[in-house]
mmCIF file with all atom_site columns, C-alpha atoms in Angstrom:
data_model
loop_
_atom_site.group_PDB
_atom_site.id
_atom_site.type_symbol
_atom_site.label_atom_id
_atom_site.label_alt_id
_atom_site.label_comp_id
_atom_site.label_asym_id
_atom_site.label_entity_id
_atom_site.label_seq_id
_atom_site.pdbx_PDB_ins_code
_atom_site.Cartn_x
_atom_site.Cartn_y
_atom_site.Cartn_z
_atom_site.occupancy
_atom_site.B_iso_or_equiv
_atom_site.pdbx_formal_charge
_atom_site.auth_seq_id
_atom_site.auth_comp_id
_atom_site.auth_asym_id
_atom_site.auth_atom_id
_atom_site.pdbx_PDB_model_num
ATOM 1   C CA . UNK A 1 1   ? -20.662 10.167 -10.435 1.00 42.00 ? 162 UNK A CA 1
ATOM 2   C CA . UNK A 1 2   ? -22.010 7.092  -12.051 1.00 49.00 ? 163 UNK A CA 1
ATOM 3   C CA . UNK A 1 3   ? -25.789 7.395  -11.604 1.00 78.00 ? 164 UNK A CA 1
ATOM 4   C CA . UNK A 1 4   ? -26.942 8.686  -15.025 1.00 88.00 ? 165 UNK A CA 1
ATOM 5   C CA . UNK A 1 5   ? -30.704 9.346  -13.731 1.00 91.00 ? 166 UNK A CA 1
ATOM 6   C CA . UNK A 1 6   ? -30.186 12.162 -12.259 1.00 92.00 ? 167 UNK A CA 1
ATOM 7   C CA . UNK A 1 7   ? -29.623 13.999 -16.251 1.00 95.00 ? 168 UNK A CA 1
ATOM 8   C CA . UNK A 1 8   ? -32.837 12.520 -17.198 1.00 95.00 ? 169 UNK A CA 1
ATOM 9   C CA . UNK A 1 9   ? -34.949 15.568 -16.457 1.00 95.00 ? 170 UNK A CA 1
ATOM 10  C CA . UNK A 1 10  ? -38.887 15.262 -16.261 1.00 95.00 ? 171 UNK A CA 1
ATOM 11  C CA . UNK A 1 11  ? -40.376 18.056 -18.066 1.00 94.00 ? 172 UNK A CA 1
ATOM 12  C CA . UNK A 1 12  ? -43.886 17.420 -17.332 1.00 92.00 ? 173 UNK A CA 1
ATOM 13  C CA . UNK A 1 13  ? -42.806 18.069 -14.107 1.00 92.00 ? 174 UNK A CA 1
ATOM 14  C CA . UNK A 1 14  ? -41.679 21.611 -13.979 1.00 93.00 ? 175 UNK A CA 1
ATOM 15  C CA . UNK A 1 15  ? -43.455 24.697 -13.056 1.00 94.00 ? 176 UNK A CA 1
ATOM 16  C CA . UNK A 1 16  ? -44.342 27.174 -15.912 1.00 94.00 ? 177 UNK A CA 1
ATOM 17  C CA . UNK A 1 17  ? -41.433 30.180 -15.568 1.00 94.00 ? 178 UNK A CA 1
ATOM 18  C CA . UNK A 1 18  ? -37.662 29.305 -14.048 1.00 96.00 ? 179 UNK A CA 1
ATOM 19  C CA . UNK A 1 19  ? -35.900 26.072 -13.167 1.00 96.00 ? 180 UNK A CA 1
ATOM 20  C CA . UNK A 1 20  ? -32.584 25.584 -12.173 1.00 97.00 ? 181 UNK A CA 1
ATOM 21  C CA . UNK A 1 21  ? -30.622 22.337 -11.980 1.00 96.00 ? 182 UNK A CA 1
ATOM 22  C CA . UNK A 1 22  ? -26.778 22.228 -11.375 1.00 96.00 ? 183 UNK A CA 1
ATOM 23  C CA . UNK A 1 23  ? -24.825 19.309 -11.885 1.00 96.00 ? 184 UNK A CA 1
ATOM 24  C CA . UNK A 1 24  ? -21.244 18.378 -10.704 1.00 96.00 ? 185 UNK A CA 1
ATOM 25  C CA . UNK A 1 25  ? -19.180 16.552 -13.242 1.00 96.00 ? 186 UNK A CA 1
ATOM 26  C CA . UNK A 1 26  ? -16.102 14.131 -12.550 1.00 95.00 ? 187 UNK A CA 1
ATOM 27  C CA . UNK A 1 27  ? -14.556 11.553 -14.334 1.00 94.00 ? 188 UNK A CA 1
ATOM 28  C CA . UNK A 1 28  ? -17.286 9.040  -13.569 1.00 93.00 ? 189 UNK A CA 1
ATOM 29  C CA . UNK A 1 29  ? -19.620 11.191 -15.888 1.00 95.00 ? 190 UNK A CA 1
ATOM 30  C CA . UNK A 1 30  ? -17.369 11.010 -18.658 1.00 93.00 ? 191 UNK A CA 1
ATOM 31  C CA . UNK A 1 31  ? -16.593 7.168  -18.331 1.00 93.00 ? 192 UNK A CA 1
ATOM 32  C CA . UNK A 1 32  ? -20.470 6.607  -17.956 1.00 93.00 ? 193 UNK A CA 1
ATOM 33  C CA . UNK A 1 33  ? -21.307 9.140  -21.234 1.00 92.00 ? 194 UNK A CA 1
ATOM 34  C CA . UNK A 1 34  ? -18.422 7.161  -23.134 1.00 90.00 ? 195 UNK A CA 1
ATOM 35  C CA . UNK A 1 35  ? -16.893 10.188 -23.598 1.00 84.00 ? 196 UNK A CA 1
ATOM 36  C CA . UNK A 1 36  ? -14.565 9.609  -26.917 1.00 85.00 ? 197 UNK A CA 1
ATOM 37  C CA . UNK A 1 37  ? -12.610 12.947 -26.264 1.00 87.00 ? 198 UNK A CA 1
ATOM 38  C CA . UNK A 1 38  ? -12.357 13.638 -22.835 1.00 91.00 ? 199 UNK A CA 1
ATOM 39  C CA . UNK A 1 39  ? -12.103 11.037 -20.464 1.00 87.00 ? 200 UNK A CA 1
ATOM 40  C CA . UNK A 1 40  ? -11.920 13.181 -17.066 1.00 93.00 ? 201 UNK A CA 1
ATOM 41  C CA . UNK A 1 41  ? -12.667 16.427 -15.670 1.00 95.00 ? 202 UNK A CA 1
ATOM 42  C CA . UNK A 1 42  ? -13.698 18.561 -12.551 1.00 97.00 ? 203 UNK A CA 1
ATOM 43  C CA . UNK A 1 43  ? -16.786 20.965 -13.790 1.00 97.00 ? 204 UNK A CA 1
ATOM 44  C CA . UNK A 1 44  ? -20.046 22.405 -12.761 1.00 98.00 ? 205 UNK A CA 1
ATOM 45  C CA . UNK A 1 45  ? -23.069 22.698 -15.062 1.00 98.00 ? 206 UNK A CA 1
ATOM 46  C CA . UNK A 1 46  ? -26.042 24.693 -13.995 1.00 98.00 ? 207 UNK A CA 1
ATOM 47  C CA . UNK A 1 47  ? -29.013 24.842 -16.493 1.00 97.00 ? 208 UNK A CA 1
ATOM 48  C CA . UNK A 1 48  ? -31.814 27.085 -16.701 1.00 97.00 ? 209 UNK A CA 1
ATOM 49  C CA . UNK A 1 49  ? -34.784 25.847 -17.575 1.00 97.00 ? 210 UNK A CA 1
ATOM 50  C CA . UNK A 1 50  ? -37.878 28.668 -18.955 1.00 97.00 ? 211 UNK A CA 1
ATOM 51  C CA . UNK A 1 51  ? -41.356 26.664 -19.220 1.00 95.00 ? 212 UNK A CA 1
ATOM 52  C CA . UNK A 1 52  ? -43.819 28.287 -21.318 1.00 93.00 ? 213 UNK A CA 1
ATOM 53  C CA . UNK A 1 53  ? -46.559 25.996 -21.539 1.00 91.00 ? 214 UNK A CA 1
ATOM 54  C CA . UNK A 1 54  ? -45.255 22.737 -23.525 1.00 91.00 ? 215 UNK A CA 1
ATOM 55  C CA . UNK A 1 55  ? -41.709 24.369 -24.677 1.00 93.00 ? 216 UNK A CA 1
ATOM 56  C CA . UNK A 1 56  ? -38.804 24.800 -22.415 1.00 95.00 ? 217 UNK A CA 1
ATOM 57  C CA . UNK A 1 57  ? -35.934 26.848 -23.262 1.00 96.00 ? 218 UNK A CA 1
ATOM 58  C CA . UNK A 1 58  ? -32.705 25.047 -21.652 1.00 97.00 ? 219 UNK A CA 1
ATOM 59  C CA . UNK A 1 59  ? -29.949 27.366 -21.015 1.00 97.00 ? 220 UNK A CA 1
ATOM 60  C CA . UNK A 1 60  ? -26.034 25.756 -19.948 1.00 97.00 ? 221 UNK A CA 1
ATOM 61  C CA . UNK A 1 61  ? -23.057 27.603 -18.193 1.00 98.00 ? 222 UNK A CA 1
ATOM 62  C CA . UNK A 1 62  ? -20.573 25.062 -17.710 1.00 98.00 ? 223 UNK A CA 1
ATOM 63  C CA . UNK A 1 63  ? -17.565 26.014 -16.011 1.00 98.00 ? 224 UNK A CA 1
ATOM 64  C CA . UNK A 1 64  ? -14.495 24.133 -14.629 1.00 97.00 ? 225 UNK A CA 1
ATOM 65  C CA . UNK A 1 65  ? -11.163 21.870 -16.134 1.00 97.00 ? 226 UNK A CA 1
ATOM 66  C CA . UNK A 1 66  ? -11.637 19.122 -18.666 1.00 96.00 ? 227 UNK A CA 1
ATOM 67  C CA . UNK A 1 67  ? -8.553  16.735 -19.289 1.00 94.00 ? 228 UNK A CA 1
ATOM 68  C CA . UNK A 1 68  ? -7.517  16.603 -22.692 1.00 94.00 ? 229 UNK A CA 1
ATOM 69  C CA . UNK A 1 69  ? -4.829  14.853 -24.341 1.00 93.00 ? 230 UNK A CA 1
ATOM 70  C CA . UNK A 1 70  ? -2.186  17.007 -25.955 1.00 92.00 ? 231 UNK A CA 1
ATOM 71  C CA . UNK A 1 71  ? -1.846  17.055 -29.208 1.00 91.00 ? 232 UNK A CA 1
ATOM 72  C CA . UNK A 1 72  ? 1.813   17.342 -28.984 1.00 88.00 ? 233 UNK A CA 1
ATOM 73  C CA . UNK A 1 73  ? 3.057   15.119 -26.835 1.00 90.00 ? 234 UNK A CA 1
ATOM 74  C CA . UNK A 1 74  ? 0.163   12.775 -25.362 1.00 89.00 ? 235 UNK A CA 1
ATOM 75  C CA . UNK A 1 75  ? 0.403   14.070 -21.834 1.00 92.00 ? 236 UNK A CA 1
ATOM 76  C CA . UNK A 1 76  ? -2.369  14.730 -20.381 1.00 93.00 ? 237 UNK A CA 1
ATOM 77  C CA . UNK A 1 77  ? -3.376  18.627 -19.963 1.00 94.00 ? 238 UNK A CA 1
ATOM 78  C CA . UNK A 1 78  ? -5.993  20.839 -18.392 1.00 94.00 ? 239 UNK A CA 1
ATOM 79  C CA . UNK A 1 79  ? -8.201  22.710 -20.343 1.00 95.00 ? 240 UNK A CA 1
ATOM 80  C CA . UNK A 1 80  ? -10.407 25.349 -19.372 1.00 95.00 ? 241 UNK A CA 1
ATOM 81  C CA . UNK A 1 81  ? -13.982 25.284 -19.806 1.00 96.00 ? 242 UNK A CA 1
ATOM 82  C CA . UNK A 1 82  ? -16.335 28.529 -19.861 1.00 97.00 ? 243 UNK A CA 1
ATOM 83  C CA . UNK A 1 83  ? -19.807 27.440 -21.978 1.00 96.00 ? 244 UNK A CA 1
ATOM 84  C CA . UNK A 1 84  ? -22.806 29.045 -22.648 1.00 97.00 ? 245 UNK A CA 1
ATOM 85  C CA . UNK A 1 85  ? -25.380 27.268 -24.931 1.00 96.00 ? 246 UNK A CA 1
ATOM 86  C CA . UNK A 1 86  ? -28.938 27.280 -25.314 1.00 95.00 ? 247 UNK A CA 1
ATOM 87  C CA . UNK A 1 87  ? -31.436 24.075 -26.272 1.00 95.00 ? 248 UNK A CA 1
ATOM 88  C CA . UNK A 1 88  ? -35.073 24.419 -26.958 1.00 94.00 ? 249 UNK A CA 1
ATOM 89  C CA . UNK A 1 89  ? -36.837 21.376 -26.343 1.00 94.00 ? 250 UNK A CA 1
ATOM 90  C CA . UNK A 1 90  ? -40.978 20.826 -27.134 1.00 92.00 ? 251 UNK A CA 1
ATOM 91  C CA . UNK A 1 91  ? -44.137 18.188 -25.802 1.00 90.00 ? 252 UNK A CA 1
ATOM 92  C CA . UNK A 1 92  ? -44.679 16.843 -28.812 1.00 83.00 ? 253 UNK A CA 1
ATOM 93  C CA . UNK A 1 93  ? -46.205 12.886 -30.680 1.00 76.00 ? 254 UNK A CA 1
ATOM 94  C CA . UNK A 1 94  ? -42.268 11.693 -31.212 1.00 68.00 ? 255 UNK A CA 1
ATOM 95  C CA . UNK A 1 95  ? -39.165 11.914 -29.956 1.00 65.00 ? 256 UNK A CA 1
ATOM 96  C CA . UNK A 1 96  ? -36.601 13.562 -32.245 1.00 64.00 ? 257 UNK A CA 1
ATOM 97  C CA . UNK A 1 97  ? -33.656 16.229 -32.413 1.00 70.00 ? 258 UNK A CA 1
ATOM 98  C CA . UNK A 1 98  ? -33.395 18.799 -35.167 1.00 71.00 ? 259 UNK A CA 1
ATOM 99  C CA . UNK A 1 99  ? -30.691 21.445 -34.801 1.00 70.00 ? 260 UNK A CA 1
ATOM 100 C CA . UNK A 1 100 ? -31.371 23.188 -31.352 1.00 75.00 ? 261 UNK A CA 1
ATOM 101 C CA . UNK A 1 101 ? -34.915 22.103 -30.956 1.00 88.00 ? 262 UNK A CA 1
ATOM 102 C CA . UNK A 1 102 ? -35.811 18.819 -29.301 1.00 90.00 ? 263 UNK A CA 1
ATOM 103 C CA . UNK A 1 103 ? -38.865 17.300 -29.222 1.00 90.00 ? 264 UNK A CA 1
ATOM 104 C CA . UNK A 1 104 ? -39.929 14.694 -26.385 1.00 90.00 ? 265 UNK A CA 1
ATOM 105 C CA . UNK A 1 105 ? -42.368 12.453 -26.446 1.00 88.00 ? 266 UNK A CA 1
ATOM 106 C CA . UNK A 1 106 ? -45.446 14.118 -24.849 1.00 86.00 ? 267 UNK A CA 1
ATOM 107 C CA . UNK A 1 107 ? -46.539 10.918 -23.154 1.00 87.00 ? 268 UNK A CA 1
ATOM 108 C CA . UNK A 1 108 ? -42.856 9.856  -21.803 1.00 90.00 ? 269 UNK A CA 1
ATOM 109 C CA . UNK A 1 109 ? -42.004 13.466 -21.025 1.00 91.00 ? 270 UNK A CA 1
ATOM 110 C CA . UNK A 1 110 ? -38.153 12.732 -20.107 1.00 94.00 ? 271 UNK A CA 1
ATOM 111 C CA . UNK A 1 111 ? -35.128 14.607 -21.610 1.00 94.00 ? 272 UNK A CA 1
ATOM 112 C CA . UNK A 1 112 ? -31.411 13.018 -20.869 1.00 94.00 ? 273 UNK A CA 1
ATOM 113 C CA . UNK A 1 113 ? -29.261 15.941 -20.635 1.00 95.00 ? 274 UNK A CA 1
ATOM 114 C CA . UNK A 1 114 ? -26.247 13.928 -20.521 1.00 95.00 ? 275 UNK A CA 1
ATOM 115 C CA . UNK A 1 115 ? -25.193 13.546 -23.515 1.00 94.00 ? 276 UNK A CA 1
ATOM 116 C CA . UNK A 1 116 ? -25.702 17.329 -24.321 1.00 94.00 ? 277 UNK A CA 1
ATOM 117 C CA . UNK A 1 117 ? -24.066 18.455 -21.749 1.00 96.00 ? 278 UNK A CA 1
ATOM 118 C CA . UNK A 1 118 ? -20.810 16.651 -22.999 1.00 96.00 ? 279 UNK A CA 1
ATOM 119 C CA . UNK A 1 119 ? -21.307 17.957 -26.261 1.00 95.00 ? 280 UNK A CA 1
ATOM 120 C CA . UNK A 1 120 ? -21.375 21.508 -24.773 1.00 96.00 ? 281 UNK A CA 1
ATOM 121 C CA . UNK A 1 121 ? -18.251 20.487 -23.369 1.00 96.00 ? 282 UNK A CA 1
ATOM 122 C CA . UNK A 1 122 ? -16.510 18.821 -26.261 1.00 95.00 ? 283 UNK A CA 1
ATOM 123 C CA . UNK A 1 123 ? -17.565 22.020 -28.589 1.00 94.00 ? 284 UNK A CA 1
ATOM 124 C CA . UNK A 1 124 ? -15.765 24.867 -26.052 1.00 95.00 ? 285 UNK A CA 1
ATOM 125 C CA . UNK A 1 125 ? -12.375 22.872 -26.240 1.00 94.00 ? 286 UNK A CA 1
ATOM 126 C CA . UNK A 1 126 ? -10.517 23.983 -29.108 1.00 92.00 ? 287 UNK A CA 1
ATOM 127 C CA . UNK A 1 127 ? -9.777  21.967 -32.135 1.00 92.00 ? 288 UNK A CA 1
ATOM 128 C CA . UNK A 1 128 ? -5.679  21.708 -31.221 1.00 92.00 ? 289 UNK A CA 1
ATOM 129 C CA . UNK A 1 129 ? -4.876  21.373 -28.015 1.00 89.00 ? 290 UNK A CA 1
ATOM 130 C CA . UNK A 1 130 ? -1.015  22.069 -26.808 1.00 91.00 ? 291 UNK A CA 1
ATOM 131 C CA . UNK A 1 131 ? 0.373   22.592 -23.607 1.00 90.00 ? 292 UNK A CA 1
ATOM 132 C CA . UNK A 1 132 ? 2.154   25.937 -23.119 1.00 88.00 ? 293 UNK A CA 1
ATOM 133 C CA . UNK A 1 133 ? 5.824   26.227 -24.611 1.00 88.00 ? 294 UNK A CA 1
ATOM 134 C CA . UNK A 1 134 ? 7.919   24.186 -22.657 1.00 87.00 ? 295 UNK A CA 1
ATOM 135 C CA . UNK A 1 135 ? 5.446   21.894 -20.866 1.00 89.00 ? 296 UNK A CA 1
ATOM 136 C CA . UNK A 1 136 ? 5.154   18.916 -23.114 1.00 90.00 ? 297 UNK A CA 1
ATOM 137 C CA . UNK A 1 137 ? 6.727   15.690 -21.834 1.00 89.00 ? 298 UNK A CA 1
ATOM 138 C CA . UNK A 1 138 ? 10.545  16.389 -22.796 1.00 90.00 ? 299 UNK A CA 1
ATOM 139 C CA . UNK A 1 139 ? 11.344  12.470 -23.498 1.00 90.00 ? 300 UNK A CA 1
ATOM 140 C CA . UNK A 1 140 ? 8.336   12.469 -26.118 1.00 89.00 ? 301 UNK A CA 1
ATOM 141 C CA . UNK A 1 141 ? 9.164   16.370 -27.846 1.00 87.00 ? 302 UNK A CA 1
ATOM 142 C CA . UNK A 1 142 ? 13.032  14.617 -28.398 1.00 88.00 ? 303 UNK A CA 1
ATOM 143 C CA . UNK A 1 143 ? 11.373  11.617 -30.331 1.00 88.00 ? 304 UNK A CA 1
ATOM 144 C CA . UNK A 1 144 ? 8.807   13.787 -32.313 1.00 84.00 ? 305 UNK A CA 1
ATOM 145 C CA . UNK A 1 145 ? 11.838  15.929 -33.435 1.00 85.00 ? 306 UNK A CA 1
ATOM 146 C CA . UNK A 1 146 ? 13.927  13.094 -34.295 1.00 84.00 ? 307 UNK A CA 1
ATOM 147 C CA . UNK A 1 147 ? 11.351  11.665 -36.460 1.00 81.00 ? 308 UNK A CA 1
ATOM 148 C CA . UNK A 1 148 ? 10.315  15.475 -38.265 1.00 79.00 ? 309 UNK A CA 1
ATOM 149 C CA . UNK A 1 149 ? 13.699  15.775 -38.731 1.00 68.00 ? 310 UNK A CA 1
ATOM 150 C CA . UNK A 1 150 ? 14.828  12.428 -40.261 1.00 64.00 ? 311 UNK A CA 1
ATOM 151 C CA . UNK A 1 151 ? 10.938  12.839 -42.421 1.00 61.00 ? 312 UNK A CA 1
ATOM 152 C CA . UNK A 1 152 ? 12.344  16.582 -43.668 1.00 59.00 ? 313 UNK A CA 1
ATOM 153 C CA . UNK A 1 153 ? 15.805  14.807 -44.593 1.00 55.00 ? 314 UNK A CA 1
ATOM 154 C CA . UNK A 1 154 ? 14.298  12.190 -46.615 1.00 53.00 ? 315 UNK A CA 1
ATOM 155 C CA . UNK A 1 155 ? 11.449  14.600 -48.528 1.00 51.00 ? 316 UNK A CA 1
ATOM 156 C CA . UNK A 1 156 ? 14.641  16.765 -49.774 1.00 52.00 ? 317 UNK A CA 1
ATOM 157 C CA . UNK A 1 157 ? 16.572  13.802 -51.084 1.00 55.00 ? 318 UNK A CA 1
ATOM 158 C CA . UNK A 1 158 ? 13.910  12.144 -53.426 1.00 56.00 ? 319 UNK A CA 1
ATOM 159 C CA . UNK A 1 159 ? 12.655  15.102 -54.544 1.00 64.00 ? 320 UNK A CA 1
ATOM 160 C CA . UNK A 1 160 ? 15.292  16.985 -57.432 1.00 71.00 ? 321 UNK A CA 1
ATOM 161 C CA . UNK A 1 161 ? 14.406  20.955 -57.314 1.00 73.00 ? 322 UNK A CA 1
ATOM 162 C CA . UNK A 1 162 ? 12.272  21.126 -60.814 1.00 79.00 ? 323 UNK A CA 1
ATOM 163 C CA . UNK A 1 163 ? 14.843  23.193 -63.715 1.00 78.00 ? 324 UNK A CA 1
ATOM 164 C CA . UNK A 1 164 ? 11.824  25.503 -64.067 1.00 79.00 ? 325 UNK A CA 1
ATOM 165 C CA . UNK A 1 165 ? 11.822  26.292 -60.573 1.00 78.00 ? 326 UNK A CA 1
ATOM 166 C CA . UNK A 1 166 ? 15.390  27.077 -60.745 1.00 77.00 ? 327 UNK A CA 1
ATOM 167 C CA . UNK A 1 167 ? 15.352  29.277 -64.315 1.00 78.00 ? 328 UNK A CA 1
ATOM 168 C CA . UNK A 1 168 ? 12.814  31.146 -62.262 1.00 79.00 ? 329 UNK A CA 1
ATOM 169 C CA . UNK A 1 169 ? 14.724  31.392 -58.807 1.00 77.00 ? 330 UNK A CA 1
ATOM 170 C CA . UNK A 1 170 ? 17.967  33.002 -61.281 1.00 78.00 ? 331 UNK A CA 1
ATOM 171 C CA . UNK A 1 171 ? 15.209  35.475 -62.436 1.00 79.00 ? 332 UNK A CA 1
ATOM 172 C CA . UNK A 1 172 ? 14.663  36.828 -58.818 1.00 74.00 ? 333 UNK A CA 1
ATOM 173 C CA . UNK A 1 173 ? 18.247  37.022 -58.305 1.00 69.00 ? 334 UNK A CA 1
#
């Protein structure tokens, strides 16, 4: 999915009451958003748009698999996605975006949901992202313990155990 219009949604356009647009999203989206985080996915977004008079109440459910990188060992990993956020958005003189409101230009009328949507997206995924014990890339969970445990190996030789700490450790004995 390269073509990008079809997120720029006219809201002059819509009736007053309930709009719905759905949107399927590949790993064209994400190369055309520039997606920094996630770089491909297969997921559906279908938003709900309320019009009451010049505000519009924008309502996401985004479901589907983003591709993540793991934090562990670099594979690449599914993640889930389940999302449900909410956008207000207002006709207004200027363009501009303050918390969940967004105000369009009145006279250009046109709100690119792109960039939002991926957002969504991006939020929903947690923080750390690890594949399931014993699914990381074997070759790559050897190295990283190699490395933690030649790192542990050298913190324990420079660093002498403090006499205080140890006149307090005979104390708990």
């Amino acid at each position: 999915m390269s073509d990008m219009e079809s997120f720029k949604i006219n809201l002059k356009d819509l009736k007053e009451g309930k709009n719905l647009l759905e949107f399927d999203l590949d790993d064209g989206f994400f190369e055309a958003v520039g997606a920094p985080d996630i770089r491909k996915g297969n997921l559906h977004t279908m938003i709900s748009i309320h019009r009451v008079g010049n505000t519009f109440q924008l309502d996401f459910h985004t479901t589907g698999v983003a591709i993540v990188q793991c934090n562990l060992c670099l594979d690449e990993m599914e993640q889930p996605v389940d999302a449900e956020n909410r956008l207000w958005a207002k006709l207004g003189e200027d363009s501009s975006e303050e918390d969940d409101l967004v105000a369009v230009d009145e006279d250009e009328g046109i709100l690119d949901v792109a960039w939002f949507i991926y957002e969504f997206i991006d939020l929903s995924i947690p923080i750390r992202h690890v594949h399931a014990p014993g699914k990381c890339n074997p070759a790559m969970m050897k190295v990283l313990e190699e490395h933690s445990a030649s790192r542990r190996g050298e913190e324990e030789e420079e660093k002498p155990v403090d006499p205080r700490w140890a006149a307090l450790a005979k104390l708990k004995d």
